[in-house]
PDB file of C-alpha atoms in Angstrom:
ATOM      1  CA  UNK A   1       0.000   0.000   0.000  1.00 55.00           C
ATOM      2  CA  UNK A   2       1.286   3.418  -0.956  1.00 72.00           C
ATOM      3  CA  UNK A   3       1.214   6.842   0.565  1.00 91.00           C
ATOM      4  CA  UNK A   4      -1.997   8.535   1.720  1.00 95.00           C
ATOM      5  CA  UNK A   5      -2.554  12.066   2.982  1.00 97.00           C
ATOM      6  CA  UNK A   6      -3.825  12.502   6.537  1.00 96.00           C
ATOM      7  CA  UNK A   7      -3.479  15.371   9.008  1.00 96.00           C
ATOM      8  CA  UNK A   8      -4.881  16.934  12.158  1.00 96.00           C
ATOM      9  CA  UNK A   9      -5.201  20.443  10.690  1.00 96.00           C
ATOM     10  CA  UNK A  10      -7.239  21.707   7.766  1.00 96.00           C
ATOM     11  CA  UNK A  11      -5.217  21.378   4.530  1.00 97.00           C
ATOM     12  CA  UNK A  12      -3.836  24.475   2.854  1.00 97.00           C
ATOM     13  CA  UNK A  13      -3.793  25.035  -0.900  1.00 96.00           C
ATOM     14  CA  UNK A  14      -0.177  23.906  -0.877  1.00 97.00           C
ATOM     15  CA  UNK A  15      -1.198  20.681   0.892  1.00 97.00           C
ATOM     16  CA  UNK A  16      -3.869  20.011  -1.721  1.00 97.00           C
ATOM     17  CA  UNK A  17      -1.420  20.746  -4.533  1.00 97.00           C
ATOM     18  CA  UNK A  18       1.101  18.302  -3.031  1.00 97.00           C
ATOM     19  CA  UNK A  19      -1.509  15.528  -2.952  1.00 98.00           C
ATOM     20  CA  UNK A  20      -2.505  16.227  -6.564  1.00 98.00           C
ATOM     21  CA  UNK A  21       1.096  16.275  -7.775  1.00 98.00           C
ATOM     22  CA  UNK A  22       1.720  12.936  -6.080  1.00 97.00           C
ATOM     23  CA  UNK A  23      -1.428  11.474  -7.601  1.00 98.00           C
ATOM     24  CA  UNK A  24      -0.579  12.662 -11.097  1.00 98.00           C
ATOM     25  CA  UNK A  25       2.875  11.113 -10.832  1.00 97.00           C
ATOM     26  CA  UNK A  26       1.349   7.796  -9.767  1.00 97.00           C
ATOM     27  CA  UNK A  27      -1.538   7.803 -12.237  1.00 98.00           C
ATOM     28  CA  UNK A  28      -4.927   6.178 -11.807  1.00 98.00           C
ATOM     29  CA  UNK A  29      -5.103   3.395  -9.230  1.00 97.00           C
ATOM     30  CA  UNK A  30      -7.848   1.421 -10.976  1.00 95.00           C
ATOM     31  CA  UNK A  31      -7.871  -0.527 -14.279  1.00 93.00           C
ATOM     32  CA  UNK A  32      -7.270   1.594 -17.369  1.00 93.00           C
ATOM     33  CA  UNK A  33     -10.160  -0.075 -19.223  1.00 88.00           C
ATOM     34  CA  UNK A  34     -12.561   1.406 -16.670  1.00 90.00           C
ATOM     35  CA  UNK A  35     -11.222   4.961 -16.790  1.00 93.00           C
ATOM     36  CA  UNK A  36     -13.941   7.244 -18.129  1.00 91.00           C
ATOM     37  CA  UNK A  37     -16.718   4.625 -18.019  1.00 89.00           C
ATOM     38  CA  UNK A  38     -18.855   5.999 -15.180  1.00 88.00           C
ATOM     39  CA  UNK A  39     -20.921   7.942 -17.722  1.00 81.00           C
ATOM     40  CA  UNK A  40     -21.518   5.199 -20.275  1.00 65.00           C
ATOM     41  CA  UNK A  41     -25.210   6.006 -20.871  1.00 59.00           C
ATOM     42  CA  UNK A  42     -24.548   7.052 -24.459  1.00 55.00           C
ATOM     43  CA  UNK A  43     -22.712   3.855 -25.347  1.00 52.00           C
ATOM     44  CA  UNK A  44     -24.338   1.151 -27.462  1.00 53.00           C
ATOM     45  CA  UNK A  45     -26.585  -1.116 -25.339  1.00 56.00           C
ATOM     46  CA  UNK A  46     -24.203  -4.071 -25.551  1.00 57.00           C
ATOM     47  CA  UNK A  47     -21.178  -2.002 -24.561  1.00 58.00           C
ATOM     48  CA  UNK A  48     -23.111  -0.350 -21.746  1.00 60.00           C
ATOM     49  CA  UNK A  49     -24.258  -3.711 -20.370  1.00 65.00           C
ATOM     50  CA  UNK A  50     -20.732  -5.132 -20.539  1.00 65.00           C
ATOM     51  CA  UNK A  51     -19.256  -2.202 -18.642  1.00 66.00           C
ATOM     52  CA  UNK A  52     -21.988  -2.242 -15.996  1.00 69.00           C
ATOM     53  CA  UNK A  53     -21.629  -6.001 -15.543  1.00 68.00           C
ATOM     54  CA  UNK A  54     -17.857  -5.732 -15.149  1.00 66.00           C
ATOM     55  CA  UNK A  55     -18.248  -3.057 -12.487  1.00 67.00           C
ATOM     56  CA  UNK A  56     -20.922  -4.872 -10.539  1.00 67.00           C
ATOM     57  CA  UNK A  57     -18.813  -8.025 -10.248  1.00 75.00           C
ATOM     58  CA  UNK A  58     -16.048  -6.454  -8.191  1.00 84.00           C
ATOM     59  CA  UNK A  59     -17.004  -2.907  -7.235  1.00 92.00           C
ATOM     60  CA  UNK A  60     -19.415  -1.225  -4.861  1.00 93.00           C
ATOM     61  CA  UNK A  61     -21.960   0.792  -6.852  1.00 92.00           C
ATOM     62  CA  UNK A  62     -23.657   3.936  -5.547  1.00 94.00           C
ATOM     63  CA  UNK A  63     -26.278   5.928  -7.430  1.00 94.00           C
ATOM     64  CA  UNK A  64     -28.368   8.761  -6.009  1.00 97.00           C
ATOM     65  CA  UNK A  65     -30.799  10.762  -8.134  1.00 97.00           C
ATOM     66  CA  UNK A  66     -32.846  13.651  -6.773  1.00 98.00           C
ATOM     67  CA  UNK A  67     -35.164  16.345  -8.083  1.00 98.00           C
ATOM     68  CA  UNK A  68     -33.531  19.637  -7.121  1.00 98.00           C
ATOM     69  CA  UNK A  69     -35.468  22.324  -8.992  1.00 97.00           C
ATOM     70  CA  UNK A  70     -37.516  23.287 -11.995  1.00 96.00           C
ATOM     71  CA  UNK A  71     -37.015  25.341 -15.136  1.00 96.00           C
ATOM     72  CA  UNK A  72     -34.212  26.492 -17.400  1.00 95.00           C
ATOM     73  CA  UNK A  73     -32.980  29.067 -14.908  1.00 96.00           C
ATOM     74  CA  UNK A  74     -32.660  26.414 -12.192  1.00 97.00           C
ATOM     75  CA  UNK A  75     -30.816  24.127 -14.612  1.00 97.00           C
ATOM     76  CA  UNK A  76     -28.333  26.875 -15.500  1.00 97.00           C
ATOM     77  CA  UNK A  77     -27.731  27.504 -11.790  1.00 97.00           C
ATOM     78  CA  UNK A  78     -27.225  23.770 -11.228  1.00 98.00           C
ATOM     79  CA  UNK A  79     -24.615  23.606 -13.992  1.00 98.00           C
ATOM     80  CA  UNK A  80     -22.826  26.590 -12.475  1.00 97.00           C
ATOM     81  CA  UNK A  81     -22.882  24.883  -9.058  1.00 98.00           C
ATOM     82  CA  UNK A  82     -21.272  21.725 -10.430  1.00 98.00           C
ATOM     83  CA  UNK A  83     -18.618  23.660 -12.328  1.00 97.00           C
ATOM     84  CA  UNK A  84     -17.656  25.523  -9.135  1.00 97.00           C
ATOM     85  CA  UNK A  85     -17.841  22.393  -6.946  1.00 98.00           C
ATOM     86  CA  UNK A  86     -20.574  23.828  -4.716  1.00 98.00           C
ATOM     87  CA  UNK A  87     -22.061  20.351  -4.243  1.00 98.00           C
ATOM     88  CA  UNK A  88     -18.988  19.655  -2.082  1.00 98.00           C
ATOM     89  CA  UNK A  89     -19.629  22.578   0.295  1.00 97.00           C
ATOM     90  CA  UNK A  90     -20.808  20.276   3.070  1.00 97.00           C
ATOM     91  CA  UNK A  91     -18.856  21.388   6.118  1.00 96.00           C
ATOM     92  CA  UNK A  92     -17.180  18.023   6.549  1.00 97.00           C
ATOM     93  CA  UNK A  93     -16.111  17.766   2.879  1.00 98.00           C
ATOM     94  CA  UNK A  94     -14.840  20.352   0.430  1.00 98.00           C
ATOM     95  CA  UNK A  95     -13.133  21.029  -2.889  1.00 98.00           C
ATOM     96  CA  UNK A  96     -11.446  24.293  -3.813  1.00 96.00           C
ATOM     97  CA  UNK A  97     -13.701  26.489  -5.972  1.00 93.00           C
ATOM     98  CA  UNK A  98     -10.644  27.076  -8.149  1.00 93.00           C
ATOM     99  CA  UNK A  99     -10.534  23.414  -9.206  1.00 97.00           C
ATOM    100  CA  UNK A 100     -11.348  22.809 -12.856  1.00 96.00           C
ATOM    101  CA  UNK A 101     -13.709  20.350 -14.509  1.00 97.00           C
ATOM    102  CA  UNK A 102     -11.905  19.968 -17.855  1.00 97.00           C
ATOM    103  CA  UNK A 103     -10.609  16.525 -18.751  1.00 97.00           C
ATOM    104  CA  UNK A 104      -7.128  16.152 -17.287  1.00 97.00           C
ATOM    105  CA  UNK A 105      -7.618  18.652 -14.449  1.00 98.00           C
ATOM    106  CA  UNK A 106      -6.478  17.402 -11.044  1.00 98.00           C
ATOM    107  CA  UNK A 107      -8.680  17.919  -7.998  1.00 98.00           C
ATOM    108  CA  UNK A 108      -8.173  17.249  -4.300  1.00 98.00           C
ATOM    109  CA  UNK A 109     -11.220  16.184  -2.289  1.00 98.00           C
ATOM    110  CA  UNK A 110     -10.733  17.037   1.369  1.00 98.00           C
ATOM    111  CA  UNK A 111     -12.799  15.478   4.139  1.00 98.00           C
ATOM    112  CA  UNK A 112     -12.730  15.741   7.914  1.00 97.00           C
ATOM    113  CA  UNK A 113     -13.557  12.394   9.506  1.00 95.00           C
ATOM    114  CA  UNK A 114     -13.300  11.658  13.250  1.00 93.00           C
ATOM    115  CA  UNK A 115     -11.108  14.730  13.708  1.00 95.00           C
ATOM    116  CA  UNK A 116      -8.697  13.769  10.920  1.00 96.00           C
ATOM    117  CA  UNK A 117      -8.402  15.603   7.591  1.00 97.00           C
ATOM    118  CA  UNK A 118      -8.046  13.339   4.561  1.00 97.00           C
ATOM    119  CA  UNK A 119      -6.794  14.537   1.169  1.00 98.00           C
ATOM    120  CA  UNK A 120      -7.788  12.387  -1.793  1.00 98.00           C
ATOM    121  CA  UNK A 121      -6.350  13.209  -5.250  1.00 98.00           C
ATOM    122  CA  UNK A 122      -8.370  12.642  -8.421  1.00 98.00           C
ATOM    123  CA  UNK A 123      -8.328  13.630 -12.088  1.00 98.00           C
ATOM    124  CA  UNK A 124     -11.217  14.633 -14.348  1.00 98.00           C
ATOM    125  CA  UNK A 125     -11.661  11.814 -16.851  1.00 97.00           C
ATOM    126  CA  UNK A 126     -14.831  12.846 -18.676  1.00 95.00           C
ATOM    127  CA  UNK A 127     -16.883  15.963 -19.369  1.00 95.00           C
ATOM    128  CA  UNK A 128     -20.143  16.014 -21.327  1.00 93.00           C
ATOM    129  CA  UNK A 129     -22.611  18.760 -22.093  1.00 93.00           C
ATOM    130  CA  UNK A 130     -25.601  18.130 -24.331  1.00 88.00           C
ATOM    131  CA  UNK A 131     -28.657  20.017 -25.430  1.00 83.00           C
ATOM    132  CA  UNK A 132     -31.671  18.675 -27.263  1.00 66.00           C
ATOM    133  CA  UNK A 133     -31.445  18.442 -31.025  1.00 52.00           C
ATOM    134  CA  UNK A 134     -34.214  17.952 -33.531  1.00 44.00           C
ATOM    135  CA  UNK A 135     -33.531  14.205 -33.654  1.00 45.00           C
ATOM    136  CA  UNK A 136     -33.876  13.763 -29.894  1.00 50.00           C
ATOM    137  CA  UNK A 137     -32.662  14.827 -26.507  1.00 52.00           C
ATOM    138  CA  UNK A 138     -29.502  14.217 -24.568  1.00 57.00           C
ATOM    139  CA  UNK A 139     -29.021  10.803 -23.031  1.00 54.00           C
ATOM    140  CA  UNK A 140     -30.264  10.439 -19.469  1.00 56.00           C
ATOM    141  CA  UNK A 141     -29.165   7.796 -16.982  1.00 55.00           C
ATOM    142  CA  UNK A 142     -32.824   7.424 -15.979  1.00 52.00           C
ATOM    143  CA  UNK A 143     -33.611   6.023 -19.422  1.00 51.00           C
ATOM    144  CA  UNK A 144     -35.623   9.084 -20.471  1.00 55.00           C
ATOM    145  CA  UNK A 145     -34.568  11.752 -22.942  1.00 66.00           C
ATOM    146  CA  UNK A 146     -33.346  14.924 -21.266  1.00 82.00           C
ATOM    147  CA  UNK A 147     -33.754  18.369 -22.789  1.00 92.00           C
ATOM    148  CA  UNK A 148     -30.250  19.280 -21.568  1.00 97.00           C
ATOM    149  CA  UNK A 149     -27.583  17.533 -19.537  1.00 96.00           C
ATOM    150  CA  UNK A 150     -24.207  18.446 -18.027  1.00 97.00           C
ATOM    151  CA  UNK A 151     -21.934  15.830 -16.462  1.00 97.00           C
ATOM    152  CA  UNK A 152     -18.343  15.249 -15.471  1.00 97.00           C
ATOM    153  CA  UNK A 153     -16.515  12.393 -13.802  1.00 97.00           C
ATOM    154  CA  UNK A 154     -13.308  12.141 -11.818  1.00 98.00           C
ATOM    155  CA  UNK A 155     -11.152   9.082 -11.266  1.00 98.00           C
ATOM    156  CA  UNK A 156      -8.989   8.225  -8.289  1.00 98.00           C
ATOM    157  CA  UNK A 157      -5.205   8.620  -8.406  1.00 98.00           C
ATOM    158  CA  UNK A 158      -2.396   7.112  -6.370  1.00 97.00           C
ATOM    159  CA  UNK A 159      -2.681   8.413  -2.806  1.00 97.00           C
ATOM    160  CA  UNK A 160      -6.464   8.053  -2.697  1.00 98.00           C
ATOM    161  CA  UNK A 161      -7.863   5.742  -0.023  1.00 98.00           C
ATOM    162  CA  UNK A 162     -10.265   4.273  -2.572  1.00 98.00           C
ATOM    163  CA  UNK A 163     -10.031   3.159  -6.178  1.00 97.00           C
ATOM    164  CA  UNK A 164     -12.732   3.962  -8.692  1.00 95.00           C
ATOM    165  CA  UNK A 165     -14.656   6.739 -10.327  1.00 96.00           C
ATOM    166  CA  UNK A 166     -17.500   9.132  -9.569  1.00 97.00           C
ATOM    167  CA  UNK A 167     -19.756  11.037 -11.955  1.00 97.00           C
ATOM    168  CA  UNK A 168     -21.916  14.062 -11.195  1.00 98.00           C
ATOM    169  CA  UNK A 169     -24.658  15.244 -13.523  1.00 97.00           C
ATOM    170  CA  UNK A 170     -27.573  17.650 -13.747  1.00 98.00           C
ATOM    171  CA  UNK A 171     -30.413  17.230 -16.223  1.00 97.00           C
ATOM    172  CA  UNK A 172     -33.253  19.387 -17.474  1.00 97.00           C
ATOM    173  CA  UNK A 173     -36.101  17.014 -18.287  1.00 96.00           C
ATOM    174  CA  UNK A 174     -38.687  17.541 -21.029  1.00 95.00           C
ATOM    175  CA  UNK A 175     -41.267  18.491 -18.383  1.00 95.00           C
ATOM    176  CA  UNK A 176     -38.974  21.172 -16.908  1.00 96.00           C
ATOM    177  CA  UNK A 177     -37.868  19.249 -13.824  1.00 97.00           C
ATOM    178  CA  UNK A 178     -34.171  19.507 -12.893  1.00 97.00           C
ATOM    179  CA  UNK A 179     -32.401  16.442 -11.531  1.00 98.00           C
ATOM    180  CA  UNK A 180     -29.034  15.966  -9.834  1.00 98.00           C
ATOM    181  CA  UNK A 181     -27.341  12.586  -9.878  1.00 97.00           C
ATOM    182  CA  UNK A 182     -24.190  11.180  -8.314  1.00 97.00           C
ATOM    183  CA  UNK A 183     -22.938   7.781  -9.471  1.00 95.00           C
ATOM    184  CA  UNK A 184     -19.810   5.962  -8.312  1.00 95.00           C
ATOM    185  CA  UNK A 185     -18.073   2.613  -8.486  1.00 94.00           C
ATOM    186  CA  UNK A 186     -15.342   2.031  -5.921  1.00 95.00           C
ATOM    187  CA  UNK A 187     -13.395  -0.380  -3.753  1.00 96.00           C
ATOM    188  CA  UNK A 188     -10.690  -0.045  -1.068  1.00 96.00           C
ATOM    189  CA  UNK A 189      -7.206   0.932  -2.238  1.00 96.00           C
ATOM    190  CA  UNK A 190      -5.372   1.105   1.096  1.00 96.00           C
ATOM    191  CA  UNK A 191      -5.175  -0.879   4.336  1.00 96.00           C
ATOM    192  CA  UNK A 192      -6.932   1.944   6.193  1.00 95.00           C
ATOM    193  CA  UNK A 193      -9.977   1.765   3.929  1.00 96.00           C
ATOM    194  CA  UNK A 194      -9.985  -2.037   4.111  1.00 96.00           C
ATOM    195  CA  UNK A 195     -10.174  -2.192   7.913  1.00 96.00           C
ATOM    196  CA  UNK A 196     -12.700   0.663   8.104  1.00 96.00           C
ATOM    197  CA  UNK A 197     -14.734  -0.310   5.043  1.00 96.00           C
ATOM    198  CA  UNK A 198     -18.195  -0.448   6.690  1.00 96.00           C
ATOM    199  CA  UNK A 199     -17.639   3.100   7.945  1.00 96.00           C
ATOM    200  CA  UNK A 200     -16.291   4.160   4.531  1.00 97.00           C
ATOM    201  CA  UNK A 201     -19.480   2.890   2.893  1.00 97.00           C
ATOM    202  CA  UNK A 202     -21.583   4.928   5.312  1.00 97.00           C
ATOM    203  CA  UNK A 203     -19.561   8.040   4.467  1.00 97.00           C
ATOM    204  CA  UNK A 204     -20.048   7.456   0.749  1.00 97.00           C
ATOM    205  CA  UNK A 205     -23.802   7.226   1.183  1.00 97.00           C
ATOM    206  CA  UNK A 206     -23.775  10.262   3.467  1.00 97.00           C
ATOM    207  CA  UNK A 207     -21.950  12.261   0.813  1.00 98.00           C
ATOM    208  CA  UNK A 208     -24.555  11.421  -1.827  1.00 98.00           C
ATOM    209  CA  UNK A 209     -27.392  12.403   0.506  1.00 98.00           C
ATOM    210  CA  UNK A 210     -25.686  15.587   1.694  1.00 98.00           C
ATOM    211  CA  UNK A 211     -24.685  16.709  -1.797  1.00 98.00           C
ATOM    212  CA  UNK A 212     -28.256  16.183  -3.023  1.00 98.00           C
ATOM    213  CA  UNK A 213     -29.550  18.355  -0.176  1.00 98.00           C
ATOM    214  CA  UNK A 214     -26.884  20.959  -0.932  1.00 98.00           C
ATOM    215  CA  UNK A 215     -27.990  21.158  -4.567  1.00 98.00           C
ATOM    216  CA  UNK A 216     -31.636  21.565  -3.530  1.00 97.00           C
ATOM    217  CA  UNK A 217     -30.662  24.386  -1.203  1.00 97.00           C
ATOM    218  CA  UNK A 218     -28.527  26.120  -3.851  1.00 97.00           C
ATOM    219  CA  UNK A 219     -31.373  26.082  -6.370  1.00 96.00           C
ATOM    220  CA  UNK A 220     -34.014  27.122  -3.841  1.00 95.00           C
ATOM    221  CA  UNK A 221     -31.928  30.173  -2.947  1.00 90.00           C
ATOM    222  CA  UNK A 222     -31.669  31.070  -6.644  1.00 81.00           C
ATOM    223  CA  UNK A 223     -35.449  31.241  -7.116  1.00 74.00           C
TER     224      UNK A 223
END
């Protein structure tokens, strides 16, 4: 097991940069054939089924989808929130607002757990933005056609306690409803996450719930 980033004090920008630089040197800590596959909804059905089956055999899967607002204005605000990482403004978890969402950008997710700050380095592996065309709407993970959709995914790098990928998306449905979704496949990548795995799973679920509530609050304040 390699290096991880833990500390008693809140990380500085320099601390986050150090974790990202280490992660980029190490590269992704999960199989290369799965990099960029957390948003496979636009793949051919056979390819999509193969990827989903491969993940389900050896990875924990988390998917949370929530209605967070209504209308084009709410959708635009939701896209802005994702691009500025506001869905991570949870008190116990955070990402610098200066972090990018372009493919290749490194990002450090910081979380305070049981009095310890954890820095987890990741890299953006996919970015998609679609609007409806005359032939049909953007692909939606719910199976419906969305009027517009914005999504990006980041993959874990060396130094992360877990291995895997997480995708965040917002959709404007044909009926005007706005949905936020978080999807992840993951498994332990360090002895610490192995021995504390039940607690890790609870934190992952808590993050999905808390980020959904954060997005609802952001959009309600924009009304």
